[in-house]
XYZ file of C-alpha atoms in Angstrom:
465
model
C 0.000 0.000 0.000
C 2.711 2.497 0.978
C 4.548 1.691 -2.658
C 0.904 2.228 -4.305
C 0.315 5.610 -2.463
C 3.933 6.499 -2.974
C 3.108 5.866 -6.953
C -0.380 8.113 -6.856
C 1.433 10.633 -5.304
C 4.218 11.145 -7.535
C 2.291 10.735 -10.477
C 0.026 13.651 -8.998
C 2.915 15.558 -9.074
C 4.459 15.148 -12.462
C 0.481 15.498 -13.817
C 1.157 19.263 -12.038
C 3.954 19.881 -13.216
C 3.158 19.221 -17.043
C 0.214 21.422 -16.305
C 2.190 24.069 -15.200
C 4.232 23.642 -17.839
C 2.035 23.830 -20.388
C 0.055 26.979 -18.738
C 2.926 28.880 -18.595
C 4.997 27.827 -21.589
C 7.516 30.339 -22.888
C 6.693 32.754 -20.615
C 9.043 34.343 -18.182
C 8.137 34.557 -14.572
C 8.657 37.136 -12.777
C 9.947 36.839 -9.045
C 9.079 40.521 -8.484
C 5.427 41.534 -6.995
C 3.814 44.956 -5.379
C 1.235 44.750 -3.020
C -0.841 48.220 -1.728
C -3.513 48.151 1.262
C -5.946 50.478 2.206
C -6.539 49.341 5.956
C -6.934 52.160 8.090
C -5.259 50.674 10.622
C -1.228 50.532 10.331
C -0.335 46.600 11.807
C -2.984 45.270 9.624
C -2.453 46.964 6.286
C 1.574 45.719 6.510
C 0.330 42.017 7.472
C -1.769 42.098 4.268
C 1.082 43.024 2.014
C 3.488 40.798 3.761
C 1.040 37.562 3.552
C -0.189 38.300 0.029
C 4.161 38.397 -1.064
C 4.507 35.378 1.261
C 6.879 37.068 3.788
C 4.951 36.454 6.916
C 7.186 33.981 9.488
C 10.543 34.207 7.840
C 8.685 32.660 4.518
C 10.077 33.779 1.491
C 8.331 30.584 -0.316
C 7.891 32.932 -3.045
C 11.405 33.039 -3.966
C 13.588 29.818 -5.297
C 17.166 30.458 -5.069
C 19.030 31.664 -1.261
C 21.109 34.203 -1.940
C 21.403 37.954 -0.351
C 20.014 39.848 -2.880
C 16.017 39.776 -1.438
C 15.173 43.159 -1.404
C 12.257 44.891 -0.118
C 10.765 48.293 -0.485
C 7.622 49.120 2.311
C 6.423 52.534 1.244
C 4.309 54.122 3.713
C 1.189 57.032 3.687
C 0.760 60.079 5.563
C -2.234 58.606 7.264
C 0.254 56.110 9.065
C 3.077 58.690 9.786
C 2.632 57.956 13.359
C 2.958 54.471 13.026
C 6.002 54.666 10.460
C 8.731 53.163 13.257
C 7.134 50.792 14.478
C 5.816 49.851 11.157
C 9.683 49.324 10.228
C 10.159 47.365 13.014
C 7.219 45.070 12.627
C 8.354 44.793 8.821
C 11.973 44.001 9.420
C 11.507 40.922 11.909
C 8.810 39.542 9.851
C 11.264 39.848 7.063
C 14.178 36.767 6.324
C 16.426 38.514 8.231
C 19.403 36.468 6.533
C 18.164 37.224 3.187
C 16.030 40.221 2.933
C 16.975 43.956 2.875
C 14.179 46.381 3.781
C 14.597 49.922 2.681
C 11.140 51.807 4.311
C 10.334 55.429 2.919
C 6.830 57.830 4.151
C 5.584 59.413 1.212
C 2.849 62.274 0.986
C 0.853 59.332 -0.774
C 1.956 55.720 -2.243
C 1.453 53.837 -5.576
C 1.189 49.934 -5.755
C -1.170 46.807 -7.617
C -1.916 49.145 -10.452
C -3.247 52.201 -8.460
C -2.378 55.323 -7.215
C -3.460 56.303 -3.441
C -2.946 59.974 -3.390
C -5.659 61.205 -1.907
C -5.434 63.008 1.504
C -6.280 61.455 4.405
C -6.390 57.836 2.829
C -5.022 55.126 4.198
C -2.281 53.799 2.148
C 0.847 51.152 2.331
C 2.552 49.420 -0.376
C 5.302 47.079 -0.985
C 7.825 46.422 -3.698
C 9.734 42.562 -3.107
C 11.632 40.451 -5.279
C 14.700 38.842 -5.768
C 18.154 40.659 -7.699
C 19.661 37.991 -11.080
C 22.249 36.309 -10.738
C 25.235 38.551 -10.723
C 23.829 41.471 -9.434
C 25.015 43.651 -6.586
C 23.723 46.267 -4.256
C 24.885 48.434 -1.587
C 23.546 50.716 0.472
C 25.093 53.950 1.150
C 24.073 56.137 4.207
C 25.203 59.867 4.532
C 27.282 62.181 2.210
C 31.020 60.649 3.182
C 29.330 57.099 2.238
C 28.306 58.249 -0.930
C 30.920 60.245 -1.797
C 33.609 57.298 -1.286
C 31.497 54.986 -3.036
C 31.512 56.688 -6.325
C 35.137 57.487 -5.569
C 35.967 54.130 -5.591
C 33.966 52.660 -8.323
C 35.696 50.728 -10.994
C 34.705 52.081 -13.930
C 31.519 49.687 -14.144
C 28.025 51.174 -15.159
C 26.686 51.839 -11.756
C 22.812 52.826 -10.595
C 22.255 54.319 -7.649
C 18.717 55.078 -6.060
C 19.048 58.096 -4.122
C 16.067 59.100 -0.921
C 16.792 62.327 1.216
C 13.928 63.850 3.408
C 13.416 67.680 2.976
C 16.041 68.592 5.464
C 18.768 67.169 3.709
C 21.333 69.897 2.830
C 23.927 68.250 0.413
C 21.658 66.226 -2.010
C 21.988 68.419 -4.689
C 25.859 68.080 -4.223
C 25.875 64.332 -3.618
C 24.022 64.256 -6.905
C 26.709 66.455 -8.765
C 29.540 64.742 -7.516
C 28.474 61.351 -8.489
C 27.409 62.505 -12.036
C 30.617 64.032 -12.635
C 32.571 61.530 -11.042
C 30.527 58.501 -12.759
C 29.912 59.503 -16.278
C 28.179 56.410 -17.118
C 26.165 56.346 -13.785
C 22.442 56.247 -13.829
C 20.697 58.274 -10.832
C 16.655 58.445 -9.686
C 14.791 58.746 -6.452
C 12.917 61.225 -4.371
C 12.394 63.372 -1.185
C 10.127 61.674 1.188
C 7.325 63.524 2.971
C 7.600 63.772 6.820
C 4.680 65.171 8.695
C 7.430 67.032 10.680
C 10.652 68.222 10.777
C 11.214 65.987 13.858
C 10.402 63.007 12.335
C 12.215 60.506 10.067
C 11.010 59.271 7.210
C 13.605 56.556 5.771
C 14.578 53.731 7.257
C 16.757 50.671 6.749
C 16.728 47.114 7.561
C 15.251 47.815 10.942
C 17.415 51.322 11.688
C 15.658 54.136 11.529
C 17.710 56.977 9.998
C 18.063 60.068 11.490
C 16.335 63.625 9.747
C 18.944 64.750 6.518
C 20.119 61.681 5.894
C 20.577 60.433 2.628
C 19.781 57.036 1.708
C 21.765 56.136 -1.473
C 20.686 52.100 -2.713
C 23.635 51.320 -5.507
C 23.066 48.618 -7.837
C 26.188 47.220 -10.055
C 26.956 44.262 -12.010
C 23.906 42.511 -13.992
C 21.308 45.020 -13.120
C 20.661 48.812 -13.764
C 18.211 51.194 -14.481
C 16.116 52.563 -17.237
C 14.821 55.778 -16.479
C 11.937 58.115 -17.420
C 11.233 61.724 -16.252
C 7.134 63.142 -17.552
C 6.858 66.996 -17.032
C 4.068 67.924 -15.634
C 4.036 71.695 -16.513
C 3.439 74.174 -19.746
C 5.108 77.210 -20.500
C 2.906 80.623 -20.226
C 2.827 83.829 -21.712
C 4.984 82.595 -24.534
C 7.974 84.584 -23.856
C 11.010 83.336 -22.622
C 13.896 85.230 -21.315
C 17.249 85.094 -20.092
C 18.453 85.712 -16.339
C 20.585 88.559 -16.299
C 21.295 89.142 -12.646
C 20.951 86.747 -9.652
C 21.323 87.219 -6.198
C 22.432 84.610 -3.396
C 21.649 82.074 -5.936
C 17.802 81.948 -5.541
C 16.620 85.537 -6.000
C 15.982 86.366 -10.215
C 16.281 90.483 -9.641
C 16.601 90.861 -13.391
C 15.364 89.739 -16.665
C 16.525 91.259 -19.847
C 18.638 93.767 -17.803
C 14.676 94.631 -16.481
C 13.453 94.194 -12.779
C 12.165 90.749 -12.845
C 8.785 91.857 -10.566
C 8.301 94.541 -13.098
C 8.335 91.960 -15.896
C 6.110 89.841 -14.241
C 3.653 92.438 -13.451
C 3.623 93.776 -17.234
C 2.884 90.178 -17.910
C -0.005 89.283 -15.671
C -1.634 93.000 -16.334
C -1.666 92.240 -20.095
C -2.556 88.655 -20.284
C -5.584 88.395 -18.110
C -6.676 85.268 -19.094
C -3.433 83.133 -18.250
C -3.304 85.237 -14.807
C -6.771 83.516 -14.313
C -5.731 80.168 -14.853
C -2.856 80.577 -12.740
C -4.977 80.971 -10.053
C -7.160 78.093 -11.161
C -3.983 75.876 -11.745
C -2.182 75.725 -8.475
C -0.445 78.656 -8.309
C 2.844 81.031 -10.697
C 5.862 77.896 -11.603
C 8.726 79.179 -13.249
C 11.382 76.688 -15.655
C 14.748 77.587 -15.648
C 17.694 75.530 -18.142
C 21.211 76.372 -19.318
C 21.901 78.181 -21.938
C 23.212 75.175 -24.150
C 20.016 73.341 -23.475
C 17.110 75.354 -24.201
C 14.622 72.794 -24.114
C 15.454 71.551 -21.270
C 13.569 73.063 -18.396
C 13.586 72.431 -15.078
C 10.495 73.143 -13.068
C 10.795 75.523 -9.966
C 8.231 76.613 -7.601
C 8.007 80.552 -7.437
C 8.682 81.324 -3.295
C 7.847 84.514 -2.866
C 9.000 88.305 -3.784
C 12.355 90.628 -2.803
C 10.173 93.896 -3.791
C 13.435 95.783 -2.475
C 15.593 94.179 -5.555
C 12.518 93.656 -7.950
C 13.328 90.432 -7.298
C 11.461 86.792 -7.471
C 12.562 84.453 -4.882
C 12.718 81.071 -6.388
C 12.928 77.284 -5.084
C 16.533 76.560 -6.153
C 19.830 77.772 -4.875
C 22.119 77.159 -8.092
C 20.729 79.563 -10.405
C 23.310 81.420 -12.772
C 23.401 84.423 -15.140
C 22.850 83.461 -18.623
C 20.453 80.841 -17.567
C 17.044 80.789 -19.744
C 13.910 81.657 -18.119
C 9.915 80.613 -18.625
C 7.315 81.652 -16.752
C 5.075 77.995 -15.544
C 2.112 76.594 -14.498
C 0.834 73.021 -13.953
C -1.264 71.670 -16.862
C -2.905 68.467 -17.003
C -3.100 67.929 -20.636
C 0.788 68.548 -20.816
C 1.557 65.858 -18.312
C -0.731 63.626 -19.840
C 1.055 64.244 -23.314
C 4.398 64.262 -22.090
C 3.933 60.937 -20.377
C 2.320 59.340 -23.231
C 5.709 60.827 -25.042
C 7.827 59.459 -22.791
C 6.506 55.946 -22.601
C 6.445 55.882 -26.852
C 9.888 57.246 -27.075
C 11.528 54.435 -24.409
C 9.529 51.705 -25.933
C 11.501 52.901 -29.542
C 14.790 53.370 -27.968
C 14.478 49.715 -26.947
C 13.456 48.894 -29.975
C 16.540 49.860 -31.620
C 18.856 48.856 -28.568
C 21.899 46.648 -29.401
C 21.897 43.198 -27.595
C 24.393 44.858 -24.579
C 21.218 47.464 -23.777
C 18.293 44.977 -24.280
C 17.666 45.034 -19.977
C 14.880 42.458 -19.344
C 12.497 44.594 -16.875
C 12.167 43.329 -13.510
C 10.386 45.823 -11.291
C 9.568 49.648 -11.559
C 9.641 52.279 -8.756
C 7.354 55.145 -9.120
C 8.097 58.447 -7.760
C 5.376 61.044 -8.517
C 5.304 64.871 -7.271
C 2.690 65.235 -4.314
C 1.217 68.025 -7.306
C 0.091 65.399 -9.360
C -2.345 62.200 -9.082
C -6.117 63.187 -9.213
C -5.387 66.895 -8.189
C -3.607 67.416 -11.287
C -5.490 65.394 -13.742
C -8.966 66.401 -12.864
C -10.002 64.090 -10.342
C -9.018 60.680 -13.087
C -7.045 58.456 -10.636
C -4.116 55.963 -12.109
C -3.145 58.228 -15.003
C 0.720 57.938 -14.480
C 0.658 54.119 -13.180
C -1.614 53.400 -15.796
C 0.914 54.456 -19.088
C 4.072 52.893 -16.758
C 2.743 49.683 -16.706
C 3.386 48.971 -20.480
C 7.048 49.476 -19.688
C 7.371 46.239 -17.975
C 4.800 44.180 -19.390
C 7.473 41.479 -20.229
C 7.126 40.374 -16.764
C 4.342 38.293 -17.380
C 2.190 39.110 -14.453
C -0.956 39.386 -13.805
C -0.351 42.324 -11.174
C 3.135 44.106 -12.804
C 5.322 44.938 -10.145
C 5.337 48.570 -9.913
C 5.198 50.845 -6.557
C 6.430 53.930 -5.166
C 5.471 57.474 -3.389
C 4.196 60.491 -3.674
C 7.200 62.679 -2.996
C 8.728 66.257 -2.288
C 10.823 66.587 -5.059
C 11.489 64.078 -8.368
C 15.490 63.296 -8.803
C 16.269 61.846 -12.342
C 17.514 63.013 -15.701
C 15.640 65.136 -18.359
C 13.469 63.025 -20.616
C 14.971 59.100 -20.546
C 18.495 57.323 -19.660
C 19.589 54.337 -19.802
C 17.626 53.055 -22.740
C 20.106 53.023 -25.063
C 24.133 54.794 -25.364
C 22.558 56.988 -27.589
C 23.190 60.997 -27.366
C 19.082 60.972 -25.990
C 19.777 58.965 -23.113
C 21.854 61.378 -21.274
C 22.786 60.032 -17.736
C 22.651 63.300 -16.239
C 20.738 63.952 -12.897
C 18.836 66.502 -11.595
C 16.346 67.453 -9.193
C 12.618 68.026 -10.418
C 9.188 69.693 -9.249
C 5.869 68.766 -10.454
C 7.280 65.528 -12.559
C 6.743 61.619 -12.501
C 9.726 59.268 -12.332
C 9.537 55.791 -13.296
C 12.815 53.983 -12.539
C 12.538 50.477 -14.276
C 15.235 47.796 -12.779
C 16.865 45.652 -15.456
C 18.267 42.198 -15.515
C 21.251 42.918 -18.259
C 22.764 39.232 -17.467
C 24.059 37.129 -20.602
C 21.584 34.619 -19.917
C 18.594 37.397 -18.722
C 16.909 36.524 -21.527
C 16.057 33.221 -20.533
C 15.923 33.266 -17.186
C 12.788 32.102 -15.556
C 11.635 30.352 -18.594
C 9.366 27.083 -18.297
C 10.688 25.256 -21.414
C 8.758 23.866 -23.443
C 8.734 19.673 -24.341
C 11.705 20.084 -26.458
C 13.702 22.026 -23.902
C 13.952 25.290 -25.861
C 12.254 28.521 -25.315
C 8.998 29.062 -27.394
C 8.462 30.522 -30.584
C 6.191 33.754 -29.832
């Protein structure tokens, strides 16, 4: 009887197998998931995501090989700032401890399972899990010296580094400089988290709390890196653009065209009444600001206030230079719509006519959206950035994509895309953004990514599509 039952059973499980086989033949799996709850309270929405990835008891059954490279992402709402320690806590010993890496972040809002939850007051929590490729390697850097040495030392390799600051964090904009120039091939994203205070932190990892101006830098070499896309999320107003002519302390415009800049301004708004109306109506005056070798290229900054003393307009950036080009701004949702749909087409050609070394299987996403956007911006339509993402890493297979993220306080990534292709349009220069969506897509670039996870077929090979 034992032989007999011992024959049933085994035969159950080859008659599984085949089926499994044949349901998923060709196809790549993908060992990378998000998972979002709206519980409103804190404990139970983190238990949901952790059980529905499998992570609950030091479980990582959804995973298949041990190595180190787990990594985890827990991205946490406003409504459960209070809760946002012990929610690390609770995360981290739940988590393999061995295997798994948590890196926490509290966003004004966060994005997971195909939907955006950036409305205020809602109760939102989403994860991001899955396993690095073979070959890949990640560090994690905390504070400028950390940084700093890091790119200092690198080899030469392509390098990716993930970069999270809170808004108290002084030398981001210089970490980010330093790397770029140091690292010409480096790609760089991430965000500013949203703390309810400046007393409390908002990034933690593994189960350490960091302490307010840190920055968190996550660095990714060997098989993996990152494809990157930045969608604008403002228009251009009054159709005149000018050039900076005098600056003072690096954040106060006191001239344009050799004119008082308030003077300019007021010329404008007194003679284009309609546009002054939908400033109002639109969130408020936005100014863009790029070099003068890259017109195009503007940067989104958030108009601060006035220096009536200078004629001057006080403006949310500190490196501003004479010579610079100047627009005045304003959020528009049919732009960011547009610009996103751009973005999306233009990456999915640049892959298109990648050479074999830049074909990056997708593995996961991480969205990072300006607290100024979701249904605020794009007249109360929720999922409009998520939504257009999603077909970046539909070669995962999956039923639920794995893309997640935050709602932050400022966007860091380059202008437009990087990391597509070497091309001269996937510039790997970083910068720091208002207003904007980033979508940083991880990528398996392995020799043998393109056939990892594969259920062959009967003949052993990969199927014909």
């Amino acid at each position: 009887m034992q032989i007999h039952s011992y024959y049933i059973s085994s035969c159950r499980r080859l008659l599984v197998f085949l089926l499994l086989c044949i349901l998923f033949k060709g196809k790549e799996v993908s060992s990378w998931q998000s998972h979002v709850s709206t519980h409103p309270v804190a404990s139970s929405a983190l238990r949901k995501v952790l059980e529905e990835a499998s992570l609950i008891d030091n479980n990582p059954s959804s995973f298949e090989e041990s190595n180190n490279n787990y990594l985890t992402f827990l991205f946490v709402g406003q409504s459960h700032a209070d809760e946002f320690e012990a929610l690390v806590k609770d995360a981290h010993e739940s988590l393999d401890q061995n295997n798994h890496n948590l890196v926490a972040i509290l966003g004004g809002g966060v994005i997971g399972e195909r939907v955006e939850l950036d409305q205020p007051g809602q109760p939102g929590l989403s994860i991001l899990t899955g396993s690095l490729p073979k070959g890949a390697n990640v560090e994690f850097l905390k504070g400028t010296e950390e940084l700093l040495l890091s790119s200092d030392n690198d080899d030469g390799s392509s390098s990716s580094y993930l970069l999270l600051a809170d808004p108290f964090s002084k030398e981001l904009e210089s970490i980010m400089s330093e790397i770029s120039s140091s690292l010409s091939n480096a790609q760089i994203s991430g965000g500013i988290t949203c703390p309810i205070s400046a007393a409390q932190s908002s990034i933690a990892l593994n189960d350490r709390i960091l302490e307010t101006g840190t920055v968190l830098g996550v660095k990714f070499t060997g098989t993996v890196g990152f494809q990157t896309l930045v969608a604008q999320g403002c228009r251009p107003i009054f159709d005149t653009p000018f050039t900076i002519t005098q600056v003072i302390n690096g954040n106060v415009i006191s001239q344009l065209d050799n004119r008082p800049a308030t003077k300019v301004l007021h010329e404008l708004l007194t003679t284009n009444k309609e546009e002054a109306e939908q400033i109002s109506q639109n969130g408020g005056l936005l100014c863009g600001i790029s070099s003068p070798f890259r017109e195009e290229d503007y940067l989104c900054r958030q108009v601060m206030g006035f220096a009536p003393e200078v004629g001057g307009i006080v403006i949310g950036a500190n490196d501003i230079k004479e010579g610079d080009n100047f627009v005045f701004q304003m959020r528009d949702k049919d732009t960011a719509e547009k610009d996103m749909e751009l973005m999306v087409n233009r990456a999915k050609t640049e892959r298109l006519f990648a050479g074999k070394e830049n074909k990056g299987k997708p593995l996961a996403a991480i969205q990072i959206s300006c607290v100024g956007r979701g249904r605020g911006l794009f007249g109360g339509i929720p999922n409009m950035d998520i939504t257009q993402i999603l077909d970046l890493i539909e070669d995962t297979n999956s039923d639920n994509p794995p893309v997640a993220g935050f709602y932050a306080n400022g966007e860091i990534g380059p202008v437009g895309l990087s990391g597509f292709t070497t091309g001269n349009d996937s510039s790997p220069s970083c910068h720091l953004h208002g207003f904007t969506t980033v979508a940083t897509i991880l990528c398996d670039y392995g020799s043998s990514s393109q056939n990892d996870n594969i259920v062959p077929d009967e003949e052993g090979e990969e199927a014909w599509g």
